Coordinates of C-alpha atoms in Angstrom, one line a residue:
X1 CA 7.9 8.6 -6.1
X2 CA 8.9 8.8 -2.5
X3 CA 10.3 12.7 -3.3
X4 CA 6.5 13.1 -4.6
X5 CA 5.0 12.4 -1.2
X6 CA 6.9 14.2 1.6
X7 CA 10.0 16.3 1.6
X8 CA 11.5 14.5 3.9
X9 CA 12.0 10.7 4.4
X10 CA 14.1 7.9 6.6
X11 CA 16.3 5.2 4.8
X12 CA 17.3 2.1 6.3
X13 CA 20.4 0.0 5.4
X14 CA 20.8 -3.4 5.9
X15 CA 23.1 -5.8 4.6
X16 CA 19.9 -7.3 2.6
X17 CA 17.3 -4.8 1.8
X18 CA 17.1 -0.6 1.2
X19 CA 14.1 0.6 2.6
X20 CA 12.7 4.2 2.3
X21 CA 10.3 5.0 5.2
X22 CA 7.9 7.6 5.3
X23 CA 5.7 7.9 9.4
X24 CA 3.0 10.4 9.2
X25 CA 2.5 11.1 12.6
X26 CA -0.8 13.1 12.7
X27 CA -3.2 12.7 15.7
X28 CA -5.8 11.7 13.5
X29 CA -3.6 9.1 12.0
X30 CA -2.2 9.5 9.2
X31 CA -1.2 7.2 5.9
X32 CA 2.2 5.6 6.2
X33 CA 4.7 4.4 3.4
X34 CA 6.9 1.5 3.2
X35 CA 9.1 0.8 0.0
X36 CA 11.9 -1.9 -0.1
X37 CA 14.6 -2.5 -2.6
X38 CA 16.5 -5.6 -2.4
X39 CA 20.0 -4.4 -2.2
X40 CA 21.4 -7.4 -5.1
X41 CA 19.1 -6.2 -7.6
X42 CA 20.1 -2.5 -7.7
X43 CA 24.2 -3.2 -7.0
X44 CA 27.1 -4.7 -7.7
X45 CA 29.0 -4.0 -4.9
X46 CA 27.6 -3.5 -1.1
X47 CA 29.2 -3.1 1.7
X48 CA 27.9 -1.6 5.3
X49 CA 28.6 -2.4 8.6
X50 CA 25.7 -1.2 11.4
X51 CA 26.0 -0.2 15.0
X52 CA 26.7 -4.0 16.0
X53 CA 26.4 -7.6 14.8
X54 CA 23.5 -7.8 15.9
X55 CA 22.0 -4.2 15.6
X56 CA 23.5 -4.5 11.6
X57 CA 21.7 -1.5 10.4
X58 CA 22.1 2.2 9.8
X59 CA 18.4 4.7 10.1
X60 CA 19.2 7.8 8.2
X61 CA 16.5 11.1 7.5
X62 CA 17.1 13.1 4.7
X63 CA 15.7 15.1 2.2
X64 CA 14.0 13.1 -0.5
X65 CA 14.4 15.3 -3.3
X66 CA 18.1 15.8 -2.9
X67 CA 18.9 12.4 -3.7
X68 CA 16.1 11.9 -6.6
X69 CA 18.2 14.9 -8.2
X70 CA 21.1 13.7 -7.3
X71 CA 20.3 10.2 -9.0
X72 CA 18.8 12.1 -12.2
X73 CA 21.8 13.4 -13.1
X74 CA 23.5 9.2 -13.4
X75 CA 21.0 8.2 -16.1
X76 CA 23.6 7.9 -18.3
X77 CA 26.7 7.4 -15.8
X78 CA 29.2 4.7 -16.7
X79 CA 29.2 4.0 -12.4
X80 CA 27.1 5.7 -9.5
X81 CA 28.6 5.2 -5.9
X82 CA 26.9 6.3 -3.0
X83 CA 29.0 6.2 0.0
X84 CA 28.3 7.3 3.9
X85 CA 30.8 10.4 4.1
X86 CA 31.5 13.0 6.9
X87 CA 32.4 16.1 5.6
X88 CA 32.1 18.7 8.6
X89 CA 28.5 17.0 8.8
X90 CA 26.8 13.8 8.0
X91 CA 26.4 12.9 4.4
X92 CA 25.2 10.6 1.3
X93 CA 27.9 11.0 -1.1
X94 CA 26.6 10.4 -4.4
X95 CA 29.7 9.6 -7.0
X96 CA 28.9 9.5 -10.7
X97 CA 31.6 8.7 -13.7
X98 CA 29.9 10.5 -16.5
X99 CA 31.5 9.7 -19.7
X100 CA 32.3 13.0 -22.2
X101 CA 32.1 13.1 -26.1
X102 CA 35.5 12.5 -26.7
X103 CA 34.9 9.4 -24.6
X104 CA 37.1 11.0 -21.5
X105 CA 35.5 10.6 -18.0
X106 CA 34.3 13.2 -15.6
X107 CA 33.0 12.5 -11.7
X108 CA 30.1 14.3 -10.9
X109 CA 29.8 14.6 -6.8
X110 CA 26.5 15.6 -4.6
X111 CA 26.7 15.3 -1.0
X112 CA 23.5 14.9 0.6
X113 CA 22.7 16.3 4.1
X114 CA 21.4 13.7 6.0
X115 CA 20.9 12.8 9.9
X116 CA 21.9 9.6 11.6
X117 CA 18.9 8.2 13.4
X118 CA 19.4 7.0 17.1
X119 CA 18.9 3.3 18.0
X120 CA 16.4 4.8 20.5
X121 CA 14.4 5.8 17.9
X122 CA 14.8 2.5 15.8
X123 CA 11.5 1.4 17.1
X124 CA 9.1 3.7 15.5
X125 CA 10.5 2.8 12.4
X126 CA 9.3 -0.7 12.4
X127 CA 7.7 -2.2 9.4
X128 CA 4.2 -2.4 10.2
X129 CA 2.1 -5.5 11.6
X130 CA -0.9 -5.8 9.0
X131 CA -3.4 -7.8 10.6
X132 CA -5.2 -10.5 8.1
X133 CA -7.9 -9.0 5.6
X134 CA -11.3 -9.5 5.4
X135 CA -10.5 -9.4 1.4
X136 CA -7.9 -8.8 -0.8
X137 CA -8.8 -7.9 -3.9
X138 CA -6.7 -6.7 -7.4
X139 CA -6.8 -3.2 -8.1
X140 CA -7.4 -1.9 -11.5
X141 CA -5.4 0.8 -13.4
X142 CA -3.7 2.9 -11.2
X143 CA -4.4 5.9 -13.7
X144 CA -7.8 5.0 -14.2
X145 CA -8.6 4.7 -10.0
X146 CA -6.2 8.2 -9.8
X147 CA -8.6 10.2 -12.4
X148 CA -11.7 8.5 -10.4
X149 CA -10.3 9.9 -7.2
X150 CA -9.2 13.1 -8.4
X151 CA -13.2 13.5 -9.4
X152 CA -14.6 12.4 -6.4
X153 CA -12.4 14.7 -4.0
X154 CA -14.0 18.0 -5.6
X155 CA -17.6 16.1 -3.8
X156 CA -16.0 15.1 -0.5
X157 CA -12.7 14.3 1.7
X158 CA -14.2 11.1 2.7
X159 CA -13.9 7.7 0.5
X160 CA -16.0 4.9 1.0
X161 CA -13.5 1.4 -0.4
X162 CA -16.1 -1.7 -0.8
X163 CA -15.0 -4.9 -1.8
X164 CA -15.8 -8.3 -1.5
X165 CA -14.8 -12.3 -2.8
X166 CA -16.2 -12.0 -6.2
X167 CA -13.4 -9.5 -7.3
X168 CA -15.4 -6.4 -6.8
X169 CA -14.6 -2.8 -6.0
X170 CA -16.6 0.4 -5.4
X171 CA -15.6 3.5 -4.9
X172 CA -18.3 5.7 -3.3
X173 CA -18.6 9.6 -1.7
X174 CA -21.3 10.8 -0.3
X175 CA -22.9 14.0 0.8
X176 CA -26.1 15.3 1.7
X177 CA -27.1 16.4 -1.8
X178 CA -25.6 13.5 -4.0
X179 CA -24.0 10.1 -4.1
X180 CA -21.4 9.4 -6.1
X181 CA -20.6 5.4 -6.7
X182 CA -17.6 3.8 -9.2
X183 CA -17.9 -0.2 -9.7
X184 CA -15.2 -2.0 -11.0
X185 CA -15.8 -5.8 -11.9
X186 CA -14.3 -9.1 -12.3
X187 CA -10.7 -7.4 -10.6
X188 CA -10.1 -10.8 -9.7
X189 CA -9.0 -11.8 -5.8
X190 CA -6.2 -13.8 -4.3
X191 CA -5.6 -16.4 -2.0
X192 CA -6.0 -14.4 1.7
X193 CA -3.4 -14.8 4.0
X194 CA -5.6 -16.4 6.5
X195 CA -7.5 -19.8 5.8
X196 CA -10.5 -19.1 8.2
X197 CA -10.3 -14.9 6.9
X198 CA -13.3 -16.3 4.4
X199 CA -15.0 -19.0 6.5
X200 CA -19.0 -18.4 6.7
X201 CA -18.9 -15.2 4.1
X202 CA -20.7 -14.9 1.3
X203 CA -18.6 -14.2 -2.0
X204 CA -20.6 -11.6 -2.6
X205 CA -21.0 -10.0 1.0
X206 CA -19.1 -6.1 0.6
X207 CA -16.4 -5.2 3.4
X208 CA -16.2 -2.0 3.8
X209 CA -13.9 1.1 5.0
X210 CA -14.4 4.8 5.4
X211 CA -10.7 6.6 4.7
X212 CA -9.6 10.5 3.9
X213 CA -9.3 10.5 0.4
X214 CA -6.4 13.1 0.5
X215 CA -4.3 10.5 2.0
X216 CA -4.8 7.7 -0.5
X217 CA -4.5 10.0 -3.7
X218 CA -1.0 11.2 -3.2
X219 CA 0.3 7.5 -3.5
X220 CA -1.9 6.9 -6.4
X221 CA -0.7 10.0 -7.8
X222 CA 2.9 9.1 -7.2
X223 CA 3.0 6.0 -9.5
X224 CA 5.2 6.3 -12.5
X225 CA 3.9 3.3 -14.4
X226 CA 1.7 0.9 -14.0
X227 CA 3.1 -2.2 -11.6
X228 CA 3.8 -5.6 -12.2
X229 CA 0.5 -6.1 -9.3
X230 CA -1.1 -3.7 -7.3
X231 CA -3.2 -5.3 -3.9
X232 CA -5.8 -3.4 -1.5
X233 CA -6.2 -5.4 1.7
X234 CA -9.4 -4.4 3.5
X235 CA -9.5 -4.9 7.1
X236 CA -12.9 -3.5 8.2
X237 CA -13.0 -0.3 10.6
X238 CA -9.4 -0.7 11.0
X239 CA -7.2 0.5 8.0
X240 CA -6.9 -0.4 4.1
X241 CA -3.6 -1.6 3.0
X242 CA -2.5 -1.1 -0.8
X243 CA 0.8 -3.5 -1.7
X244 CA 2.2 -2.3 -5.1
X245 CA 5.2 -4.2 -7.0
X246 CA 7.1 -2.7 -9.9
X247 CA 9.5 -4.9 -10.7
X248 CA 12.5 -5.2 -7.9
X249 CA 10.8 -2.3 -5.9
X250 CA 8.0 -3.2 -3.5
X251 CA 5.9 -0.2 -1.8
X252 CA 3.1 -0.8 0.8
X253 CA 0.6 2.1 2.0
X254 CA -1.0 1.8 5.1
X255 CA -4.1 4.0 5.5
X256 CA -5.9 4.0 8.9
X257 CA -10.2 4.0 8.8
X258 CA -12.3 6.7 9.6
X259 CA -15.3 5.5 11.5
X260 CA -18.1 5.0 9.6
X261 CA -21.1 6.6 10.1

């Protein structure tokens, strides 16, 4: 999925936790991607040592795609490795025992190009701060939202998100000649993160956002199946923040506001 949204991407390493990281920098503000793999569900051995005890991580930027065909090629490996090599130049060295038809084994090697990311840099590669949302609501089908989306953006770049307490969602786009509004019901909301987020608001009351479509549909589009629970936080004027679990791999999309007009 990450190789589906940018060509390139950072990877952190920490004794815990794999995260891949992907900063869209524009001016404008662009939408931002943070996945996370807990380390223990994924292998059975992990070692890695960072710059320092206390520093104990490692920032690498590399190619997506290299290593999602490098990792292709293991779906029927007997072991993968993937080691931190140097070999004339930084690498991810991807080992795979592949096992033959007359039950021999064979390794398979890739060595990943990849650059080691400065400490001075560690601070813009931050997971973000999400400020508490005005609601939190369940989304439905990614497909279905996808296919919804992939309609609307023929009508207009901008996307209107509503949503409010009573587990609604509506999708709207607007132009001078037409109006274009999809309503989804009884999605279903939970408990927000703040206790006073829903003091004084009417269940019903919409909260709403104004974001570039073209920077939400690429994540959509990314999914490969359907998750375990898919979120969209709504903080009004600010940003709209979709938190998506499949299984052991947790991916958050942060998605700044357009100003409504």
């Amino acid at each position: 999925m990450i190789a589906k949204l940018a060509r390139t991407c950072t990877l952190r390493i920490s004794p815990e936790k794999l995260n891949f990281i992907l900063w869209d920098r524009q001016p404008s503000g662009g939408a931002s991607t943070w996945c996370e793999l807990e380390q223990e569900n994924f292998f059975s051995e992990f070692q890695m040592e960072g710059v320092s005890a206390e520093n104990n991580v490692i920032y690498l930027e590399l190619t997506s795609e290299n290593l999602s065909r490098a990792l292709k090629t293991a779906q029927n490996a007997r072991t993968l490795k993937i080691k931190l090599t140097n070999k004339h130049f930084p690498c991810l060295t991807v080992s795979i025992e592949l096992l033959s038809v007359s039950n021999s084994s064979r390794i398979v090697t890739h060595d990943i190009p990849i650059k080691v990311i400065p400490r001075k840099l560690w601070k813009d590669l931050q997971e973000p701060s999400v400020p508490d949302a005005d609601v939190s609501i369940y989304l439905p089908v990614l497909k279905t939202m996808k296919s919804v989306l992939e309609k609307m953006k023929n009508i207009s770049n901008h996307l209107v998100i509503e949503a409010n307490l009573n587990g609604e969602l509506n999708l709207k786009v607007e132009t001078e000649l037409v109006c274009v509004t999809t309503h989804f019901r009884d999605l279903g909301n939970p408990p927000l993160a703040s206790d006073d987020a829903s003091l004084d608001r009417d269940p019903a009351e919409m909260v709403a956002v104004l974001v570039d479509i073209r920077k939400l549909l690429p994540f959509l589009a990314g999914q490969q199946v359907n998750p375990t629970k898919a979120l969209c936080n709504v903080v009004a004027g600010r940003m709209v923040h979709l938190d998506v679990l499949h299984e052991d791999v947790s991916l958050q999309c942060f998605i700044p506001a357009l100003a409504l007009a």
